Short mmCIF file of C-alpha atoms and ligand atoms in Angstrom, two decimals:
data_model
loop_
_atom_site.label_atom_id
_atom_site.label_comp_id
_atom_site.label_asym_id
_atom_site.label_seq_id
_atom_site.Cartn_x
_atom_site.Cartn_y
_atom_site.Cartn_z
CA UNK A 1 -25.40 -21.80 18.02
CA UNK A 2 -27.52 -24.07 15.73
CA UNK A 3 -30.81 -24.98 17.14
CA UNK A 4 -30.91 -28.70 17.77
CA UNK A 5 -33.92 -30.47 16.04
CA UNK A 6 -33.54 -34.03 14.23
CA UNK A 7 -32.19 -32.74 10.56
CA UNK A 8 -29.56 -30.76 12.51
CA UNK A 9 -26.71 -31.31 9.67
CA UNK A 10 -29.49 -29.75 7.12
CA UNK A 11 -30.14 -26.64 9.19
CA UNK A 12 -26.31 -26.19 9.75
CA UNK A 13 -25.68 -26.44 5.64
CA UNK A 14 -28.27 -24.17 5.37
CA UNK A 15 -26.95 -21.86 7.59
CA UNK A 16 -23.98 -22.25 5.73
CA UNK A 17 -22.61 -19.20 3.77
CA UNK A 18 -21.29 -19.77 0.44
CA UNK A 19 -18.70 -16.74 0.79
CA UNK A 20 -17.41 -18.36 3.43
CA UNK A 21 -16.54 -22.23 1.84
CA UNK A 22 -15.49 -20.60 -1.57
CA UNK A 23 -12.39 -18.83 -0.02
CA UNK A 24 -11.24 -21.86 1.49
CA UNK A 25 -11.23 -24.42 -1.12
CA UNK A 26 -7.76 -25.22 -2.50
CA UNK A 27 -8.79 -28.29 -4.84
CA UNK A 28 -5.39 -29.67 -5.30
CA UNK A 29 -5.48 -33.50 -4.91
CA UNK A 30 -3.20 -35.55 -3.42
CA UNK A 31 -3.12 -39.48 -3.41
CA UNK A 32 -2.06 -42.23 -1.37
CA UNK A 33 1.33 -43.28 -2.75
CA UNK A 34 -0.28 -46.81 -3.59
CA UNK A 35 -3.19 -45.44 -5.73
CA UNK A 36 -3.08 -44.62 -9.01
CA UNK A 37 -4.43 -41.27 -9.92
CA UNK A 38 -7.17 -41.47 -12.27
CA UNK A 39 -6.02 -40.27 -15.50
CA UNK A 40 -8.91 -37.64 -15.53
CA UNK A 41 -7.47 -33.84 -15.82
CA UNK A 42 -6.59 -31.41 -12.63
CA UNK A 43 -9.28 -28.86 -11.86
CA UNK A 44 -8.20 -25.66 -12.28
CA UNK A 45 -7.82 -23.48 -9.40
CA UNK A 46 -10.92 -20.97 -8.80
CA UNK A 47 -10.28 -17.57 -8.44
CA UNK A 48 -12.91 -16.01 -5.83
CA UNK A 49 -16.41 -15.52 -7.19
CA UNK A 50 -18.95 -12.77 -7.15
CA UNK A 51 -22.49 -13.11 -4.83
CA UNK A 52 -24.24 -13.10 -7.91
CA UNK A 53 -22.33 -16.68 -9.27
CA UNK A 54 -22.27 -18.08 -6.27
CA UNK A 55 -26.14 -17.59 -6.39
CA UNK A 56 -26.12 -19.06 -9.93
CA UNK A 57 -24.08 -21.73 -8.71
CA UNK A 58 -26.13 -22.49 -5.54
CA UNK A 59 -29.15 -23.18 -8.06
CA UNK A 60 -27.01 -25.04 -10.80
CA UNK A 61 -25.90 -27.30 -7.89
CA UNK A 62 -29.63 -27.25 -6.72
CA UNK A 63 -30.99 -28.15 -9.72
CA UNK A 64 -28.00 -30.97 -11.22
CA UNK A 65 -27.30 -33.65 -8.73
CA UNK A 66 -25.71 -36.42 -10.16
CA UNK A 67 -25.70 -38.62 -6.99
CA UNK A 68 -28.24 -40.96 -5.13
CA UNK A 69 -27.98 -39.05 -2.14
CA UNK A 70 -30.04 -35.91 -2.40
CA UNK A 71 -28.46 -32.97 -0.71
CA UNK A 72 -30.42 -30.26 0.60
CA UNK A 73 -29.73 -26.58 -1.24
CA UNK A 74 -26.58 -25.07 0.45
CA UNK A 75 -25.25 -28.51 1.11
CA UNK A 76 -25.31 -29.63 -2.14
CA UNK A 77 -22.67 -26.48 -3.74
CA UNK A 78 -20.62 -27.72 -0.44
CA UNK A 79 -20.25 -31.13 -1.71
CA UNK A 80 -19.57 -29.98 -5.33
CA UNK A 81 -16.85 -28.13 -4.03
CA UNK A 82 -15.74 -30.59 -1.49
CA UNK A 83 -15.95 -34.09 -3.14
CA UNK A 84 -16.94 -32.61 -7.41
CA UNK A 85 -13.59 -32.53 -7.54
CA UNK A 86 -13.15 -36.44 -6.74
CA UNK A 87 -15.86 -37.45 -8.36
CA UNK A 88 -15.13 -36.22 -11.69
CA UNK A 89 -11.13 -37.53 -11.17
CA UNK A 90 -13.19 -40.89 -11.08
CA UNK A 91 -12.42 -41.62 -7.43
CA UNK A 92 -16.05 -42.77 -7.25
CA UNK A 93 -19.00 -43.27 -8.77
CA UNK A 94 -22.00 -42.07 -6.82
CA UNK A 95 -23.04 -40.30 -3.11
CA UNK A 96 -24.99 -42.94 -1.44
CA UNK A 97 -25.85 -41.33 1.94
CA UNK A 98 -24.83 -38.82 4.73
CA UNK A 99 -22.99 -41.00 7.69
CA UNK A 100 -23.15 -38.18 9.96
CA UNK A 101 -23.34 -34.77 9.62
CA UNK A 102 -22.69 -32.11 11.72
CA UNK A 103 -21.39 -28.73 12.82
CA UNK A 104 -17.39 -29.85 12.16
CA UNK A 105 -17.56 -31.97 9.63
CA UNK A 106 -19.69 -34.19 7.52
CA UNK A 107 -19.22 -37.86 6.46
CA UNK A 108 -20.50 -39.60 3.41
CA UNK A 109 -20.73 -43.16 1.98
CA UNK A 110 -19.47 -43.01 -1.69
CA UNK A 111 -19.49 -45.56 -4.55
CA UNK A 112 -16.38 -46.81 -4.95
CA UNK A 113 -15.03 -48.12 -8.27
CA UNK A 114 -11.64 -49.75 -9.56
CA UNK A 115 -9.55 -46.84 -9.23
CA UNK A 116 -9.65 -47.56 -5.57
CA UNK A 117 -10.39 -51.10 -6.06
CA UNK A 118 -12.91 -51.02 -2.92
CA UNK A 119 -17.07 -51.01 -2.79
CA UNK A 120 -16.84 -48.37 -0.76
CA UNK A 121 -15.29 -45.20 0.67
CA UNK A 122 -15.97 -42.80 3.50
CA UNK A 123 -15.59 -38.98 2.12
CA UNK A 124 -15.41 -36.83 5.43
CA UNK A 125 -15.54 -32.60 4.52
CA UNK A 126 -14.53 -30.30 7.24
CA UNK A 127 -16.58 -27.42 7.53
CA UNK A 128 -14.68 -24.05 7.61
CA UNK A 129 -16.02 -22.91 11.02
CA UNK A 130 -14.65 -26.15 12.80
CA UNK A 131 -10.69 -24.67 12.74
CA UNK A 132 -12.69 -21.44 14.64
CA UNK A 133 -13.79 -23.39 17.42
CA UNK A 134 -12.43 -26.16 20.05
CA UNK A 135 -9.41 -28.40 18.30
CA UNK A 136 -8.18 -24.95 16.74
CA UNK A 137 -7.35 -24.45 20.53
CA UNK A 138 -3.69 -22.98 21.40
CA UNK A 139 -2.81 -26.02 23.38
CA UNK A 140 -3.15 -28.81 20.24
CA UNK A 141 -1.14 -25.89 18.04
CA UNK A 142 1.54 -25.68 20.37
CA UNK A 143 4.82 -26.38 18.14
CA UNK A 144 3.19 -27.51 14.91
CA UNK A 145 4.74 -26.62 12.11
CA UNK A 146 2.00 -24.87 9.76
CA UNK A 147 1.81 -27.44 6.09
CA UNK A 148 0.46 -25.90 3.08
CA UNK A 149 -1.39 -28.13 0.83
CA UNK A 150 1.53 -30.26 -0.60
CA UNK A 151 2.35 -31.00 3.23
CA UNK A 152 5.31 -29.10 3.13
CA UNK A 153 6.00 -27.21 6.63
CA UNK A 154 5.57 -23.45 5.41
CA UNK A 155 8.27 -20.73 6.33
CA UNK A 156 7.05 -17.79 4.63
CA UNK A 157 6.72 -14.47 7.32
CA UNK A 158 3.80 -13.32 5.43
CA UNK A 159 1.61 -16.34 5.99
CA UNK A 160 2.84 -16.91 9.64
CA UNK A 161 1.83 -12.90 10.48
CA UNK A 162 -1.30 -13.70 8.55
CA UNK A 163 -2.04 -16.84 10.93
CA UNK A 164 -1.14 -14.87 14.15
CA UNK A 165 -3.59 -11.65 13.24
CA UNK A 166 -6.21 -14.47 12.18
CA UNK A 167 -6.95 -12.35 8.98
CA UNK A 168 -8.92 -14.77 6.57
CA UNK A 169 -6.22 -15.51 4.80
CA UNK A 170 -4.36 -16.77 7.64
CA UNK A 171 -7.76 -18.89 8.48
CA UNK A 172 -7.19 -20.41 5.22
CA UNK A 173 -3.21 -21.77 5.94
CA UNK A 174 -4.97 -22.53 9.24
CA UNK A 175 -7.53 -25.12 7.80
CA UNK A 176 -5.32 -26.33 5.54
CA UNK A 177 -2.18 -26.71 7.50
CA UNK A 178 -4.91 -28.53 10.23
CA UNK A 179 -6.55 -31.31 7.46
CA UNK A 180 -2.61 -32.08 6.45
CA UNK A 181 -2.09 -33.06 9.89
CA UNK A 182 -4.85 -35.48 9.82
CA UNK A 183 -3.79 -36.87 6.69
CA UNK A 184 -0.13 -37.18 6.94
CA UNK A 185 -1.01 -38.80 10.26
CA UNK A 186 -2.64 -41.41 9.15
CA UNK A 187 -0.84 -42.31 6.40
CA UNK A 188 2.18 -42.75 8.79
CA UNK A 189 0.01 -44.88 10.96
CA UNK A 190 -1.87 -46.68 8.87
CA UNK A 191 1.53 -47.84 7.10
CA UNK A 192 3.07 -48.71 10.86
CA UNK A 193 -0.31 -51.27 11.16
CA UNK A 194 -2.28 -48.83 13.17
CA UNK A 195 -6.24 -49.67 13.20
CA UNK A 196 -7.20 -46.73 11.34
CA UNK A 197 -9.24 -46.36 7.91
CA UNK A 198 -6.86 -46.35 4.97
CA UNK A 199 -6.21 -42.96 3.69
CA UNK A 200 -6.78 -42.78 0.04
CA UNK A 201 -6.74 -39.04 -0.77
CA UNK A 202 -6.94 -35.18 0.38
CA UNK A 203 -7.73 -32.61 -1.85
CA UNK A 204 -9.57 -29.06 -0.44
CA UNK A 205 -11.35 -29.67 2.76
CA UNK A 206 -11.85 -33.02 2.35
CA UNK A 207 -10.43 -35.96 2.65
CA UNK A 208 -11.43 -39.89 1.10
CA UNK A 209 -10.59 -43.24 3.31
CA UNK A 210 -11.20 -46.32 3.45
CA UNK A 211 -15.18 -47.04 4.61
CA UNK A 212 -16.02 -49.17 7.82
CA UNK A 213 -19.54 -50.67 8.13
CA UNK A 214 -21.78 -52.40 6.18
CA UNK A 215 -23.42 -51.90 2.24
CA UNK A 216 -26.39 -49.81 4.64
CA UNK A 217 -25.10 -49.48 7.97
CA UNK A 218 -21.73 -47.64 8.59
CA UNK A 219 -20.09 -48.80 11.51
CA UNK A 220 -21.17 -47.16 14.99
CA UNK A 221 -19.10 -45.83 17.62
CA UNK A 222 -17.66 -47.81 20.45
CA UNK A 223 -19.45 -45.58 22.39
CA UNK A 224 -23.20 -46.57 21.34
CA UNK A 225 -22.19 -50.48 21.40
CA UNK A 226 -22.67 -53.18 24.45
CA UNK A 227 -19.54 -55.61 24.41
CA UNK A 228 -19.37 -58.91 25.87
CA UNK A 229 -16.89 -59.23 28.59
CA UNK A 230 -14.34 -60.95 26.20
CA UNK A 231 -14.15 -58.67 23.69
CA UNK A 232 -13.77 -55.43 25.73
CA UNK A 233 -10.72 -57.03 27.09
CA UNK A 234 -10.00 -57.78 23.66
CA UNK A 235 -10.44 -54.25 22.42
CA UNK A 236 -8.73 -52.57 25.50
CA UNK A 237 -5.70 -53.99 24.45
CA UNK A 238 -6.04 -53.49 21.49
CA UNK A 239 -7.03 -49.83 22.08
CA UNK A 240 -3.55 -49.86 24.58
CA UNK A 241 -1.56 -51.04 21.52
CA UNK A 242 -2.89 -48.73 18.97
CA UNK A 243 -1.87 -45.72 21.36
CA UNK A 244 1.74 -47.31 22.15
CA UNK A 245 2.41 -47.75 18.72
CA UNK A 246 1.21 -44.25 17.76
CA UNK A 247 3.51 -42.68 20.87
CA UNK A 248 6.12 -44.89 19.48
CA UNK A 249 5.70 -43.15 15.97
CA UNK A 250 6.20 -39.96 17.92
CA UNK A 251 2.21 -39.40 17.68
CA UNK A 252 -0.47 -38.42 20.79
CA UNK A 253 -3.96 -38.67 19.62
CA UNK A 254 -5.24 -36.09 21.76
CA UNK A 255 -9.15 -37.20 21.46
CA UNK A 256 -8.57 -40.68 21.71
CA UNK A 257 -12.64 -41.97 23.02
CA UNK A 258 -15.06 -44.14 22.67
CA UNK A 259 -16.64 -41.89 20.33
CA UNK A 260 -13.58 -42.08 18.23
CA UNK A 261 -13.48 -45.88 17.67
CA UNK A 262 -15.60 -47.57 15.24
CA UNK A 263 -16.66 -50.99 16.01
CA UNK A 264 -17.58 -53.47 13.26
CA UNK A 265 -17.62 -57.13 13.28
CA UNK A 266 -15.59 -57.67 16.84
CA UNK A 267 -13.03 -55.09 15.07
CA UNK A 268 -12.18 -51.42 16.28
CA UNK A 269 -10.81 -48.84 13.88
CA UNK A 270 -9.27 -45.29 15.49
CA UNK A 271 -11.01 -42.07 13.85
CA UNK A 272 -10.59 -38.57 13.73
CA UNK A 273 -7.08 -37.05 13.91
CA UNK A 274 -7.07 -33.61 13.24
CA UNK A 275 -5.49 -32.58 16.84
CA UNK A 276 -2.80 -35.04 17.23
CA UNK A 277 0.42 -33.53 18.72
CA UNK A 278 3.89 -34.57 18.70
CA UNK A 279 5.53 -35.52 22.03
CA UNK A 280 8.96 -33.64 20.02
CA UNK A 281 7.29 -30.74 19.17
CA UNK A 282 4.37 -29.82 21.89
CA UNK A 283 5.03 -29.31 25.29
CA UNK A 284 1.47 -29.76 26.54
CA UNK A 285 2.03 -33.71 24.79
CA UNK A 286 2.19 -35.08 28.45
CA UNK A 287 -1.17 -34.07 29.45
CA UNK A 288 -2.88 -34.67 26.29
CA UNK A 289 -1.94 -38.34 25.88
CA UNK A 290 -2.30 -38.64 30.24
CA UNK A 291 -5.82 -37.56 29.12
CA UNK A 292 -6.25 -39.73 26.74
CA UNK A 293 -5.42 -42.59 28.82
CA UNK A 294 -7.39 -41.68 31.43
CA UNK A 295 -10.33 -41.20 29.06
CA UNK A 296 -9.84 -44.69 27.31
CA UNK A 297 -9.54 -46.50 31.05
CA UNK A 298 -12.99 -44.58 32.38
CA UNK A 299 -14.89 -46.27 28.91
CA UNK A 300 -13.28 -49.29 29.61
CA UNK A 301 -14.11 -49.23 33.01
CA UNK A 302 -17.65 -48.77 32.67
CA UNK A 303 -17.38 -52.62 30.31
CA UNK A 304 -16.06 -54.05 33.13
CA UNK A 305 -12.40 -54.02 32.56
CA UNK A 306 -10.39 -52.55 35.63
CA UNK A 307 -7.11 -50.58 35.02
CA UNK A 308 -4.39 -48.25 36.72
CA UNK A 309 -4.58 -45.51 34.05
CA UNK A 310 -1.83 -43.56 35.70
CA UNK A 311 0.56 -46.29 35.76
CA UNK A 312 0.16 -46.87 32.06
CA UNK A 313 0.49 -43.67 30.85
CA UNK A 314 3.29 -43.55 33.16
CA UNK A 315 4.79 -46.66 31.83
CA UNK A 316 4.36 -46.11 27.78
CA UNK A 317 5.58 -42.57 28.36
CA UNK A 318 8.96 -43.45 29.68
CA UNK A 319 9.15 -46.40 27.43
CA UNK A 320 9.14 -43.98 24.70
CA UNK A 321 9.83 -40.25 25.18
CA UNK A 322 13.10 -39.46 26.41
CA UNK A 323 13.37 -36.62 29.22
CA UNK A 324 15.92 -35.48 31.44
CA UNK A 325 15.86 -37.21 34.93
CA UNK A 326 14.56 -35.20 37.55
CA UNK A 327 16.61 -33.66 40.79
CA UNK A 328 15.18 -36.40 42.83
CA UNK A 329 15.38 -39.31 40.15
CA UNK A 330 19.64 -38.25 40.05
CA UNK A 331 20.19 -38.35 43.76
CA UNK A 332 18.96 -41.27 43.53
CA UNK A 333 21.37 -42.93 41.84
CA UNK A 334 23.98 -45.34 42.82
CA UNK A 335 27.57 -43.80 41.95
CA UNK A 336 29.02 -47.26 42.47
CA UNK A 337 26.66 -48.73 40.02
CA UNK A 338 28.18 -48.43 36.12
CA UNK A 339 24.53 -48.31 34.68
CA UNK A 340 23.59 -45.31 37.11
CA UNK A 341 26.73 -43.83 36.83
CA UNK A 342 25.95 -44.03 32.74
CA UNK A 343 22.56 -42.62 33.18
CA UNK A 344 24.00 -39.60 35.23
CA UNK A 345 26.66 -38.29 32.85
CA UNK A 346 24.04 -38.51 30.14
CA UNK A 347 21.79 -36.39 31.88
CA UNK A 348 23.79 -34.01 32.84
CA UNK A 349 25.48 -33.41 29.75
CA UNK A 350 22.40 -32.92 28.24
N1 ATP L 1 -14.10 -44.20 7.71
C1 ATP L 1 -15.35 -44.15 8.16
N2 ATP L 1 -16.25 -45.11 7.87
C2 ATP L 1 -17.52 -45.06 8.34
N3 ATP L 1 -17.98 -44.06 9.11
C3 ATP L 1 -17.13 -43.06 9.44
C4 ATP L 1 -15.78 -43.05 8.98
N4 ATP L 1 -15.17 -41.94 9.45
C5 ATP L 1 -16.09 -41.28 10.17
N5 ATP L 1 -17.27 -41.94 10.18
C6 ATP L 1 -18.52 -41.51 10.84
O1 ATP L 1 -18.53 -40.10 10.91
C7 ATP L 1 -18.55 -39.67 12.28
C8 ATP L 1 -17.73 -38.41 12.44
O2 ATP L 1 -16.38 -38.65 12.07
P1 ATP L 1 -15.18 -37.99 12.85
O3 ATP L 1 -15.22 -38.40 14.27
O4 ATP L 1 -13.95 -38.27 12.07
O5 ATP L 1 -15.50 -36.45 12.70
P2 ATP L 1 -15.80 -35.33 13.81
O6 ATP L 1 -15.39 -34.06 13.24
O7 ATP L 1 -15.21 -35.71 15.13
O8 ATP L 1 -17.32 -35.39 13.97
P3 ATP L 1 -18.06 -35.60 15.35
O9 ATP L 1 -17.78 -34.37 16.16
O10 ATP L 1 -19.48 -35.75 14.91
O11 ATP L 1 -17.46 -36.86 15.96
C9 ATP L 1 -18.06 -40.85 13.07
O12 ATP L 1 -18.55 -40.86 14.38
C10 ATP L 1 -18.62 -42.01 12.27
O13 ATP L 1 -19.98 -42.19 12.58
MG1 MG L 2 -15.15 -37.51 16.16
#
């Protein structure tokens, strides 16, 4: 485990092995549907370098850094490999500053320019070691379809064997079949109207959205902020809606917290979506989004808005996922109603 100390992200790039990144970057960029790609060339794909480059290239990166924000040593080859890529398609003009940084995944606040048509964008890069640890856990992968990096749902033997021995390989479909997720997710939510950062591109093990916060502050977390009584009313519905609109895309958060809403300006924005599950697909979806309903409620709670977080999940659930009526729920019917009786032949033909 990293030691903690106050330039934590540093001493976790530093720690950082270069072998380690290289195998996993798969630079091919794709764009939000409404932005034009700039009209700069494709990078090539890399085939897998030698110690000694990646030593040359660790003091190359060192040495040339074209942004404001100075990187320290190992971090600066990851964000040449992470974001280079976008930067030289013209996605955006300069680094400004690390949001965050830590052992998952890193954020930064990037020049933006009129290829996105915004002042600024958020450029988040997933370290390699986060699809090792927590949200890599069996019960978010439950029924997911692995996506290679065009999003497509894979079906090739080879690369589901290599995913179930976890050979390094199979870590890399892992990683990227996990940042696809995210992605695809929120562009399907943030074209439904979900409060969510606009997507604007994926490429590798990073991914560019829309930036929330001001020209030197980024936005905090829900979490960190004190609300007046009004507006955590205000944002507990609006926190309610956002999930009801996601289950009725089909779509469970599945880390839905305070810590994963940005607040700016009386506004809340839903972050972080790598371990979303499908209500279809997973059968642990129940107790991930009852979770996440209880978790929202607690925060909520604690601002002074009371709630029956059982009843709700209970409520949006049926509202929207379909299921087979229990033995008790059938006896209970009324064979004289037409509704009931209705209800009883579709269950049972199910
Ligand atoms: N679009 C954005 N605009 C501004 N800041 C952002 C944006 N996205 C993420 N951040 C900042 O980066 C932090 C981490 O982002 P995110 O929650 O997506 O990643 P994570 O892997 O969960 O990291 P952590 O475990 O630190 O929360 C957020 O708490 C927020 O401070
Ligand atoms: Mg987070």
């Amino acid at each position: 485990m990293p030691k903690p100390n106050k330039d934590q992200h540093l001493d976790w790039f530093d720690e950082f092995d270069p072998q380690e990144k290289l195998a996993d970057v798969t630079p091919r960029i794709r764009h939000a549907p409404n932005v034009r790609p700039p009209r700069k060339r494709h990078p090539q794909h890399k085939p897998k370098k030698s110690p000694a480059q990646v030593a040359v290239e660790v003091a190359a990166a060192e040495e040339h850094q074209p942004y404001t924000y100075k990187a320290s040593r190992h971090e600066a080859v990851w964000i040449d490999e992470s974001l280079g890529p976008f930067h030289r398609m013209g996605y955006f003009d300069d680094i400004l500053r690390i949001v965050k940084g830590g052992k998952e995944a890193s954020v930064y606040q990037l020049k933006g320019n009129e290829t996105t048509r915004t002042a600024y964008l958020a450029g988040k890069i997933y370290r390699p070691r986060m699809f090792r640890q927590l949200r890599n856990d069996v019960m978010y992968r439950q029924g997911r379809a692995l996506l290679d990096s065009g999003g497509e749902v894979i079906h090739d033997e080879r690369m589901g064997r290599a995913v179930q021995k976890k050979t390094e390989f199979g870590r890399q479909v892992m990683h990227t079949s996990w940042i696809e997720h995210e992605y695809m997710a929120m562009q399907k939510l943030y074209a439904a109207g979900a409060d969510i950062p606009r997507p604007y591109a994926l490429g590798g093990n990073a991914i560019l959205m829309e930036y929330i916060g001001g020209d030197v502050i980024a936005a905090p977390a829900l979490s960190t902020v004190s609300l007046t009584a009004g507006e955590a009313r205000d944002l507990f519905q609006r926190s309610l809606s956002n999930i009801e609109l996601m289950l009725s895309l089909g779509l469970v958060h599945g880390d839905f917290s305070a810590y994963n809403i940005l607040y700016w300006e009386g506004r809340m924005w839903l972050i972080d979506f790598p371990q979303i599950v499908r209500p279809g697909d997973n059968r642990n979806a129940r107790e991930i989004f009852d979770r996440d309903v209880v978790r929202i409620c607690q925060y909520f709670e604690t601002q002074g808005v009371d709630s029956n977080p059982q009843a709700l999940a209970d409520g949006l659930w049926h509202k929207y996922i379909r299921e087979g009526l229990g033995k008790s729920e059938l006896a209970a019917l009324d064979p004289d109603s037409p509704a009931d009786r209705a209800l009883f032949y579709d269950n049972v033909n199910d």
